[in-house]
Short mmCIF file of C-alpha atoms in Angstrom, two decimals:
data_model
loop_
_atom_site.label_atom_id
_atom_site.label_comp_id
_atom_site.label_asym_id
_atom_site.label_seq_id
_atom_site.Cartn_x
_atom_site.Cartn_y
_atom_site.Cartn_z
CA SER A 272 76.42 112.87 153.73
CA ALA A 273 73.98 115.15 155.53
CA LEU A 274 74.06 112.97 158.65
CA TYR A 275 77.82 112.86 158.62
CA SER A 276 78.09 116.62 158.42
CA MET A 277 75.62 117.01 161.27
CA ALA A 278 77.72 114.71 163.43
CA LEU A 279 80.80 116.73 162.60
CA GLN A 280 79.09 119.95 163.55
CA ASP A 281 78.11 118.56 166.92
CA LEU A 282 81.72 117.77 167.69
CA SER A 283 83.25 121.04 166.66
CA ALA A 284 82.22 124.12 164.71
CA GLU A 285 85.65 124.50 163.06
CA TYR A 286 85.21 121.44 160.89
CA LEU A 287 83.89 121.54 157.35
CA ASP A 288 80.15 121.70 156.82
CA GLU A 289 80.12 118.79 154.46
CA SER A 290 82.24 115.70 154.26
CA PRO A 291 84.88 116.19 151.57
CA ILE A 292 84.93 112.47 150.87
CA GLU A 293 82.21 111.18 148.63
CA PHE A 294 82.51 107.48 148.05
CA GLY A 295 81.99 106.17 144.54
CA GLN A 296 80.27 109.02 142.77
CA ILE A 297 81.56 112.51 142.15
CA ARG A 298 78.16 114.01 142.69
CA VAL A 299 75.13 112.56 144.38
CA VAL A 300 72.68 111.23 141.82
CA GLN A 301 68.99 111.67 142.40
CA SER A 302 67.10 108.43 142.53
CA SER A 303 65.38 107.94 139.23
CA SER A 304 63.25 104.96 140.18
CA ALA A 305 60.12 106.94 141.04
CA MET A 306 60.33 109.67 138.43
CA PRO A 307 60.88 108.66 134.85
CA SER A 308 60.43 112.24 133.65
CA GLN A 309 63.50 114.26 132.84
CA ASP A 310 62.07 117.66 133.75
CA SER A 311 63.41 117.97 137.27
CA MET A 312 66.76 116.25 136.81
CA GLU A 313 69.74 118.24 135.75
CA PRO A 314 72.51 116.22 134.14
CA THR A 315 74.44 114.57 136.96
CA PHE A 316 77.59 112.52 136.96
CA SER A 317 77.33 108.88 137.74
CA LEU A 318 80.11 106.46 137.24
CA PRO A 319 81.32 106.37 134.54
CA ILE A 320 80.39 109.43 132.51
CA GLY A 321 80.59 110.03 128.78
CA LEU A 322 83.61 112.32 128.53
CA PRO A 323 86.37 112.09 131.12
CA LEU A 324 86.93 115.39 132.90
CA SER A 325 90.63 115.45 132.36
CA SER A 326 90.69 114.74 128.62
CA SER A 327 91.73 117.50 126.27
CA HIS A 328 88.91 118.92 124.18
CA SER A 329 90.98 119.23 121.05
CA VAL A 330 90.81 115.50 120.37
CA PRO A 331 87.21 114.29 120.27
CA LEU A 332 86.45 110.71 121.26
CA PRO A 333 85.43 108.45 118.35
CA PHE A 334 82.25 107.39 120.13
CA PRO A 335 80.72 108.08 123.55
CA MET A 336 82.83 106.03 125.92
CA SER A 337 80.50 105.20 128.69
CA HIS A 338 80.59 101.86 130.49
CA GLY A 339 84.21 101.97 131.65
CA THR A 340 84.74 98.28 131.67
CA THR A 341 85.53 95.25 129.58
CA THR A 342 83.21 92.30 129.77
CA LEU A 343 82.83 89.53 127.28
CA ALA A 344 81.04 86.26 126.86
CA PHE A 345 80.92 83.62 124.16
CA ILE A 346 79.44 80.21 123.51
CA PHE A 347 81.52 77.23 122.47
CA GLN A 348 81.20 73.46 122.57
CA GLY A 349 82.04 73.33 126.27
CA GLY A 350 79.31 75.75 127.39
CA VAL A 351 79.52 79.49 127.89
CA LEU A 352 82.48 81.47 129.09
CA ALA A 353 82.15 84.92 130.65
CA ALA A 354 85.07 87.14 131.54
CA ALA A 355 85.39 90.66 132.88
CA ASP A 356 87.94 93.02 134.34
CA THR A 357 87.59 94.28 137.91
CA ARG A 358 88.29 97.99 137.72
CA SER A 359 85.50 100.27 138.86
CA SER A 360 86.35 103.68 137.46
CA CYS A 361 84.81 107.02 138.21
CA SER A 362 85.74 109.57 135.55
CA GLY A 363 89.48 109.27 135.78
CA LEU A 364 89.71 107.82 139.26
CA VAL A 365 89.80 104.15 140.13
CA ALA A 366 87.04 103.87 142.68
CA CYS A 367 87.60 100.19 143.32
CA PRO A 368 90.30 97.91 141.88
CA ALA A 369 88.54 94.73 142.96
CA ALA A 370 84.96 95.10 141.86
CA GLN A 371 82.89 92.15 140.75
CA LYS A 372 81.38 92.62 137.33
CA ILE A 373 80.06 89.12 136.81
CA LEU A 374 77.19 88.41 139.14
CA PRO A 375 75.62 84.96 139.34
CA ILE A 376 71.85 85.10 139.25
CA HIS A 377 71.18 81.46 139.93
CA SER A 378 73.06 78.23 139.62
CA HIS A 379 72.80 78.19 135.84
CA LEU A 380 72.53 81.86 134.96
CA VAL A 381 75.23 84.45 135.16
CA GLY A 382 75.08 88.11 134.20
CA THR A 383 77.86 90.51 133.39
CA THR A 384 77.48 94.16 134.23
CA SER A 385 78.71 97.35 132.68
CA GLY A 386 77.64 100.92 133.13
CA THR A 387 76.68 102.24 136.50
CA SER A 388 77.73 99.62 139.06
CA ALA A 389 74.94 100.42 141.46
CA ASP A 390 72.28 100.19 138.78
CA CYS A 391 73.63 96.89 137.50
CA ALA A 392 73.88 95.34 140.94
CA LEU A 393 70.36 96.45 141.81
CA TRP A 394 68.79 95.22 138.62
CA LYS A 395 70.57 91.90 138.82
CA ARG A 396 69.12 91.38 142.29
CA ILE A 397 65.68 92.36 141.09
CA LEU A 398 66.04 89.94 138.20
CA ALA A 399 67.15 87.17 140.57
CA ARG A 400 64.11 87.81 142.71
CA GLU A 401 61.73 87.76 139.77
CA LEU A 402 63.23 84.58 138.37
CA ARG A 403 62.91 82.86 141.72
CA LEU A 404 59.27 83.95 141.98
CA TYR A 405 58.65 82.64 138.47
CA GLN A 406 60.20 79.33 139.41
CA LEU A 407 58.05 79.04 142.51
CA ARG A 408 54.87 79.98 140.68
CA HIS A 409 55.32 77.89 137.56
CA GLY A 410 57.48 75.06 138.76
CA ARG A 411 60.15 75.50 136.12
CA ARG A 412 63.02 77.86 135.46
CA LEU A 413 62.60 80.70 133.01
CA SER A 414 64.76 80.35 129.92
CA THR A 415 67.57 82.82 129.26
CA GLY A 416 65.56 84.44 126.52
CA GLY A 417 62.69 84.89 128.91
CA ALA A 418 64.98 86.25 131.62
CA ALA A 419 66.52 88.65 129.12
CA LYS A 420 63.08 89.77 127.95
CA LEU A 421 61.97 90.24 131.56
CA LEU A 422 64.98 92.41 132.30
CA SER A 423 64.49 94.34 129.08
CA HIS A 424 60.84 95.06 129.89
CA MET A 425 61.67 96.03 133.46
CA LEU A 426 64.22 98.53 132.21
CA GLN A 427 61.97 99.96 129.53
CA PRO A 428 60.15 102.54 131.71
CA PHE A 429 63.53 104.02 132.62
CA LYS A 430 64.57 104.61 129.06
CA GLY A 431 65.80 108.16 128.65
CA THR A 432 66.80 108.50 132.29
CA GLU A 433 70.37 108.27 133.53
CA LEU A 434 70.07 104.54 134.09
CA SER A 435 72.90 102.73 132.42
CA VAL A 436 72.93 98.96 132.40
CA GLY A 437 74.63 96.82 129.80
CA GLY A 438 74.77 93.15 130.44
CA GLN A 439 75.05 89.74 128.97
CA GLN A 440 73.35 86.71 130.43
CA CYS A 441 74.83 83.31 129.97
CA PHE A 442 72.98 80.14 130.56
CA GLY A 443 74.03 76.55 130.18
CA ARG A 444 71.40 73.88 130.39
CA GLU A 445 70.93 70.44 128.96
CA ARG A 446 67.52 70.85 127.44
CA SER A 447 68.02 73.91 125.34
CA GLY A 448 71.78 74.16 125.32
CA PRO A 449 73.85 77.18 126.18
CA SER A 450 72.54 80.61 125.25
CA LEU A 451 73.76 84.14 125.46
CA TYR A 452 71.79 87.38 125.35
CA TYR A 453 72.88 90.99 125.35
CA VAL A 454 70.54 93.36 127.20
CA CYS A 455 71.03 97.10 127.41
CA SER A 456 69.17 99.85 129.21
CA ASP A 457 68.43 101.55 125.89
CA GLY A 458 66.15 98.61 125.13
CA THR A 459 68.36 96.46 122.95
CA ARG A 460 68.00 92.75 123.43
CA LEU A 461 70.00 90.50 121.12
CA LYS A 462 70.62 86.78 121.05
CA GLY A 463 74.06 85.77 119.90
CA THR A 464 77.14 83.66 120.33
CA LEU A 465 79.74 86.30 121.11
CA PHE A 466 79.36 89.67 122.82
CA SER A 467 81.63 92.15 124.45
CA VAL A 468 80.41 95.21 126.30
CA GLY A 469 82.15 98.30 127.61
CA SER A 470 84.79 100.82 126.70
CA GLY A 471 87.34 98.06 126.26
CA SER A 472 85.06 96.03 124.01
CA PRO A 473 86.58 97.02 120.64
CA TYR A 474 89.94 95.74 121.82
CA ALA A 475 88.40 92.57 123.17
CA TYR A 476 86.38 92.05 119.99
CA SER A 477 89.47 92.06 117.82
CA VAL A 478 91.14 89.35 119.89
CA LEU A 479 87.95 87.30 120.14
CA ASP A 480 87.04 87.53 116.46
CA GLN A 481 90.40 86.01 115.65
CA GLY A 482 90.26 83.01 117.91
CA VAL A 483 86.75 82.09 118.99
CA GLN A 484 85.12 79.18 117.21
CA TRP A 485 82.73 76.46 118.24
CA GLY A 486 85.34 73.68 118.58
CA LEU A 487 87.57 75.25 121.23
CA THR A 488 88.57 73.19 124.24
CA VAL A 489 87.89 74.64 127.67
CA GLN A 490 91.59 75.43 128.13
CA GLU A 491 91.80 77.27 124.81
CA ALA A 492 88.61 79.18 125.46
CA VAL A 493 89.81 80.27 128.88
CA SER A 494 93.12 81.42 127.47
CA ILE A 495 91.44 83.41 124.68
CA ALA A 496 89.07 85.08 127.11
CA ARG A 497 91.96 85.97 129.42
CA GLU A 498 93.98 87.28 126.52
CA ALA A 499 91.08 89.43 125.28
CA VAL A 500 90.54 91.01 128.68
CA PHE A 501 94.27 91.50 129.11
CA ARG A 502 94.62 93.27 125.76
CA ALA A 503 91.63 95.45 126.54
CA THR A 504 92.99 96.41 129.94
CA TYR A 505 96.33 97.16 128.34
CA ARG A 506 94.86 99.72 125.96
CA ASP A 507 91.77 100.97 127.73
CA ALA A 508 92.30 103.30 130.65
CA TYR A 509 88.98 102.42 132.25
CA SER A 510 89.59 98.68 132.38
CA GLY A 511 92.24 97.00 134.41
CA ASN A 512 93.41 95.32 137.57
CA CYS A 513 92.26 91.70 137.61
CA VAL A 514 90.25 89.36 135.42
CA ASP A 515 87.30 87.24 136.52
CA LEU A 516 86.34 84.15 134.59
CA TYR A 517 83.13 82.16 134.87
CA HIS A 518 82.48 78.96 132.99
CA ILE A 519 78.87 77.83 132.70
CA THR A 520 77.95 74.29 131.70
CA SER A 521 74.90 72.15 132.09
CA LYS A 522 76.02 71.45 135.63
CA GLY A 523 76.10 75.11 136.63
CA TRP A 524 78.69 77.83 136.83
CA THR A 525 82.23 77.51 138.09
CA ARG A 526 84.49 80.38 138.85
CA ARG A 527 88.15 80.55 138.15
CA ASN A 528 90.39 82.24 140.67
CA ARG A 529 90.67 85.95 140.17
CA GLU A 530 93.93 86.69 138.44
CA ASP A 531 95.94 89.87 138.66
CA LEU A 532 96.81 91.07 135.18
CA LYS A 533 99.80 92.98 136.44
CA GLU A 534 101.65 89.65 136.57
CA GLU A 535 100.63 88.90 133.00
CA TYR A 536 101.88 92.29 131.90
CA TYR A 537 105.27 91.69 133.51
CA ARG A 538 105.48 88.22 132.00
CA GLU A 539 104.79 89.73 128.60
CA LYS A 540 107.50 92.36 129.10
CA GLU A 541 109.91 89.65 130.16
CA ARG A 542 109.13 87.62 127.06
CA GLN A 543 109.72 90.63 124.84
CA ARG A 544 112.98 91.34 126.56
CA GLN A 545 114.10 87.75 125.97
CA LYS A 546 113.11 88.03 122.34
CA HIS A 547 115.13 91.19 121.87
CA LYS A 548 118.11 89.67 123.57
CA ALA A 549 117.99 86.65 121.26
CA MET B 193 72.76 102.74 108.69
CA GLU B 194 69.72 100.46 108.65
CA TYR B 195 67.90 99.86 105.46
CA LEU B 196 64.44 98.69 104.43
CA ILE B 197 62.89 98.37 101.00
CA GLY B 198 59.54 97.23 99.70
CA ILE B 199 58.25 96.81 96.13
CA GLN B 200 54.70 96.01 95.18
CA GLY B 201 54.00 93.89 92.14
CA PRO B 202 50.68 92.92 90.49
CA ASP B 203 50.03 90.03 92.89
CA PHE B 204 52.87 90.14 95.40
CA VAL B 205 54.90 92.42 97.66
CA LEU B 206 58.64 91.97 97.93
CA VAL B 207 60.40 93.27 101.03
CA ALA B 208 64.01 93.26 102.12
CA ALA B 209 65.81 94.43 105.25
CA ASP B 210 69.46 94.49 106.16
CA ASN B 211 70.77 92.18 108.85
CA VAL B 212 72.93 94.39 110.99
CA ALA B 213 72.33 95.23 114.63
CA ALA B 214 74.88 97.87 115.46
CA SER B 215 75.84 99.85 118.51
CA SER B 216 77.74 102.97 117.40
CA ILE B 217 80.78 101.59 115.58
CA ILE B 218 80.50 97.95 116.62
CA GLN B 219 78.34 95.45 114.74
CA MET B 220 76.81 93.39 117.49
CA LYS B 221 75.00 90.96 115.20
CA HIS B 222 75.10 90.32 111.47
CA ASP B 223 72.09 88.05 111.21
CA TYR B 224 69.45 90.17 112.91
CA ASP B 225 65.93 89.84 111.53
CA LYS B 226 64.02 93.12 111.35
CA MET B 227 60.77 91.66 110.02
CA PHE B 228 57.89 90.95 112.37
CA LYS B 229 55.14 88.64 111.24
CA LEU B 230 51.81 90.22 112.16
CA SER B 231 49.71 87.52 110.57
CA GLU B 232 49.90 84.92 107.83
CA LYS B 233 50.04 87.60 105.14
CA ILE B 234 51.25 90.74 106.83
CA LEU B 235 54.84 91.68 107.62
CA LEU B 236 56.02 94.66 109.60
CA LEU B 237 59.57 95.90 108.99
CA CYS B 238 60.87 98.14 111.69
CA VAL B 239 64.03 100.25 112.06
CA GLY B 240 64.94 103.13 114.32
CA GLU B 241 66.07 103.62 117.88
CA ALA B 242 67.49 100.62 119.66
CA GLY B 243 64.84 99.40 122.10
CA ASP B 244 61.90 101.22 120.55
CA THR B 245 61.82 99.09 117.40
CA VAL B 246 61.36 95.75 119.11
CA GLN B 247 59.11 97.15 121.81
CA PHE B 248 56.74 98.86 119.39
CA ALA B 249 56.75 96.13 116.78
CA GLU B 250 56.02 93.42 119.33
CA TYR B 251 53.23 95.51 120.81
CA ILE B 252 51.59 95.83 117.37
CA GLN B 253 52.24 92.17 116.65
CA LYS B 254 50.56 90.98 119.85
CA ASN B 255 47.59 93.28 119.37
CA VAL B 256 46.98 92.09 115.83
CA GLN B 257 47.08 88.50 117.05
CA LEU B 258 44.73 89.37 119.89
CA TYR B 259 42.25 90.80 117.38
CA LYS B 260 42.31 87.50 115.54
CA MET B 261 41.71 85.57 118.74
CA ARG B 262 38.85 87.78 119.84
CA ASN B 263 37.06 88.11 116.51
CA GLY B 264 37.95 84.95 114.66
CA TYR B 265 39.34 86.66 111.57
CA GLU B 266 42.49 88.60 110.83
CA LEU B 267 42.96 92.30 110.36
CA SER B 268 43.45 93.35 106.75
CA PRO B 269 46.77 95.04 105.87
CA ALA B 270 45.05 98.42 105.52
CA ALA B 271 43.43 98.06 108.92
CA ALA B 272 46.70 96.92 110.49
CA ALA B 273 48.55 99.86 108.95
CA ASN B 274 46.01 102.34 110.24
CA PHE B 275 46.03 100.71 113.68
CA THR B 276 49.83 101.01 113.76
CA ARG B 277 49.66 104.63 112.65
CA LYS B 278 47.12 105.49 115.33
CA ASN B 279 49.31 103.96 118.05
CA LEU B 280 52.42 105.73 116.80
CA ALA B 281 50.53 109.04 116.65
CA ASP B 282 49.15 108.59 120.16
CA TYR B 283 52.62 108.02 121.57
CA LEU B 284 54.15 110.85 119.54
CA ARG B 285 53.05 113.62 121.85
CA SER B 286 53.44 111.67 125.05
CA ARG B 287 56.47 111.57 127.30
CA THR B 288 57.73 108.44 125.59
CA PRO B 289 57.51 108.76 121.80
CA TYR B 290 58.69 105.84 119.74
CA HIS B 291 61.35 106.72 117.21
CA VAL B 292 60.72 104.03 114.59
CA ASN B 293 60.42 103.95 110.81
CA LEU B 294 58.21 101.22 109.42
CA LEU B 295 57.18 99.44 106.30
CA LEU B 296 54.07 97.33 106.44
CA ALA B 297 53.52 94.87 103.63
CA GLY B 298 50.57 92.59 103.18
CA TYR B 299 48.30 90.70 100.85
CA ASP B 300 44.57 91.04 101.13
CA GLU B 301 42.12 88.66 99.45
CA ALA B 302 39.88 91.53 98.41
CA ASP B 303 42.30 94.37 97.76
CA GLY B 304 45.39 92.50 96.60
CA PRO B 305 48.92 93.36 97.62
CA GLY B 306 49.63 96.53 99.60
CA LEU B 307 52.72 98.30 100.80
CA TYR B 308 52.48 101.02 103.45
CA TYR B 309 55.23 103.47 104.33
CA MET B 310 55.24 104.98 107.83
CA ASP B 311 57.78 107.22 109.44
CA TYR B 312 58.45 108.15 113.05
CA LEU B 313 56.07 111.12 112.87
CA SER B 314 53.35 108.59 112.03
CA ALA B 315 52.85 109.73 108.48
CA LEU B 316 51.22 106.89 106.57
CA ALA B 317 51.27 106.47 102.81
CA LYS B 318 50.32 103.58 100.59
CA ALA B 319 52.97 103.36 97.90
CA PRO B 320 53.99 101.05 95.05
CA PHE B 321 57.57 101.11 96.33
CA ALA B 322 59.24 102.55 99.42
CA ALA B 323 62.50 102.52 101.33
CA HIS B 324 63.97 103.70 104.64
CA GLY B 325 67.54 104.58 105.52
CA TYR B 326 70.44 106.17 103.69
CA GLY B 327 70.13 103.52 101.01
CA ALA B 328 66.69 104.92 100.25
CA PHE B 329 68.25 107.98 98.65
CA LEU B 330 69.96 105.79 96.14
CA THR B 331 67.30 103.22 95.46
CA LEU B 332 64.24 105.42 95.27
CA SER B 333 65.56 107.22 92.21
CA ILE B 334 66.28 103.90 90.53
CA LEU B 335 62.81 102.67 91.34
CA ASP B 336 61.29 105.92 90.09
CA ARG B 337 63.00 105.36 86.79
CA TYR B 338 62.44 101.64 86.31
CA TYR B 339 59.35 100.64 88.28
CA ARG B 340 56.40 99.38 86.28
CA PRO B 341 53.23 98.17 88.01
CA GLU B 342 53.17 94.96 85.98
CA MET B 343 56.65 93.85 87.04
CA HIS B 344 57.08 90.13 87.38
CA ARG B 345 59.22 88.40 89.96
CA GLY B 346 62.66 89.04 88.49
CA GLY B 347 65.77 89.93 90.41
CA GLU B 348 66.45 93.43 91.65
CA ARG B 349 69.84 94.96 92.16
CA PHE B 350 70.66 97.26 95.00
CA ILE B 351 73.65 99.52 95.29
CA LEU B 352 74.51 99.39 98.93
CA ASN B 353 77.28 98.83 101.38
CA LEU B 354 75.55 96.48 103.77
CA PRO B 355 76.77 92.91 104.00
CA SER B 356 73.57 90.88 103.84
CA PHE B 357 69.79 91.13 103.58
CA ASN B 358 66.75 89.15 104.48
CA VAL B 359 64.31 89.03 101.58
CA ARG B 360 60.70 87.92 101.85
CA LEU B 361 57.81 87.81 99.44
CA ILE B 362 54.12 88.01 100.34
CA ASP B 363 51.48 86.80 97.94
CA ARG B 364 48.21 84.90 97.90
CA GLU B 365 49.77 81.91 99.61
CA GLY B 366 51.39 83.77 102.44
CA ILE B 367 54.91 84.79 103.36
CA HIS B 368 57.84 83.12 101.62
CA ASP B 369 61.46 83.40 102.59
CA LEU B 370 63.65 84.06 99.60
CA GLU B 371 67.34 83.46 99.45
CA LYS B 372 69.31 85.66 101.80
CA LEU B 373 71.20 88.19 99.70
CA THR B 374 74.84 88.72 100.46
CA LEU B 375 77.41 90.83 98.74
CA ALA B 376 78.95 87.71 97.25
CA SER B 377 75.78 86.90 95.33
CA PHE B 378 76.16 90.11 93.35
CA LEU B 379 79.82 89.70 92.43
#
C-alpha cells in the first residue's frame, strides 16, 4: 500500500495519498508470527471478525460468529467426504465468491479451512512441508493423528494472538482406515467421525445429524453433504456461492466439479412452485 | 459445563468425568475422554480451556513417564501432584498461563489411596472427595452430608444434566474401567 501510494505521488500530486482500495482485509493486520505477545497489538480486523459492522446492536448474537464459512467432513463406509462453500467474506462484504476452502495436503490427506483465509492457507502449506520432510526422513507417511498433533503443536505458541485457524483433516488409507480430526487454533484437537466448522455449521449439523450413518453409498453421502452445505448457505449470510466436494478413499482424493448453489436454489423454488400449483 | 468428581474410599479412589467436548453451543464430541493415565496407578483428570487441558496434561504425563524411565521407579501420587502444582504455578505468572482445573487420583503402596484437588491458580489440596464444574455445587453438599471414610464400593447417584460419564476406579491392582454411566442407566 505504501509503495502504491508513492507511485501515485510521483505521477501527480492531486491524487490521494493512500490507495482507497485494500484487497481482502479492511485494515492491515500486523504480522503476528514473530511476536506472540499481545502488548503491542491493538485489536485489528481480519477476515472475518466477531461482530459484523452493519448488524444492529439491539439483537446480540447467540455466540461469537467468527469463521464465516461452512465446512464439513464425515466418515462413512466409502471413505471420507469433505465439503465446503466457496464464499470468502470480510465483515459484510464478499471478498471472493470463488475461494477454495478445501486444500489438499498430499495425495491422501485433505484439510478444510475456516477462519482467516491467509492464516489457513499458510499453515496448510507449512503442514504440507513438514509432512513431506517427515516422509523423507522416516520413510513413511505420518498418520492423520500425527499430522493433526503436529499442526496443533505448531499453532500452540500463537494461542491468544489473532490467529484463527479451524480445520478438519481427512485421511483415507488402507492400513489404518479413514480418519478425521478437528484442529483449531485455540488448541483443540479432536478425533471423530463427523465435524462441521464455521458460522454455517449449526445449520449443516442439523442436516448431517439426520442423515449420516456408516452404511451410506457414495451417491447418498455426496447428496447429503451437498444438501448440508446448501442449507447452511441458504441461512447463513457468510456462506454461499458454490460448493466444493472432495472424496478421499484408500486410493487418494478425488474432487467433484464445483457446483453453483444458485442453480440448486432456483430448482428448489421451482419445485415448491410446482407443489403449490398441484 | 464440564464436570469432574473424585471420591476416596478406604482402599480405592473412584473418579468420573463427563464425556462432552463442546465448542460454545455445539457438542463436537460426546465420547471424549478427559482422563490421562500418568502411570499404572495414577490418573489425571483435566478440564478447562480448550487447548490448554490436553497440552498441559500431556506435558505432565510425558514427564512422569520420563521420570520412570530415568530412575527405574514411578513417582508416587503425592510427588506427581506436587510436580503438577509446581509446573502450574510456574506458568501462572508467565505470558502463557494454563487455565486448567485438575483432579489427580492415585494409589500408593505405602500411603494408600489419595485424591488431590488442584485449580487453575495451582492451589493443591488433598481431599477425601472433590469435584470441578457447575455440578460440583450440587454434589459437594451431598458428599458432605453422606460421605463416610469407610464407604465400600456401592453405587453413587449424581444429579446432573450431562449425557454420559467415564468412570474409573484405582486400587491396589491398578486402574479399572467401570461401566460408562449414561442417563438411561439412572432411569
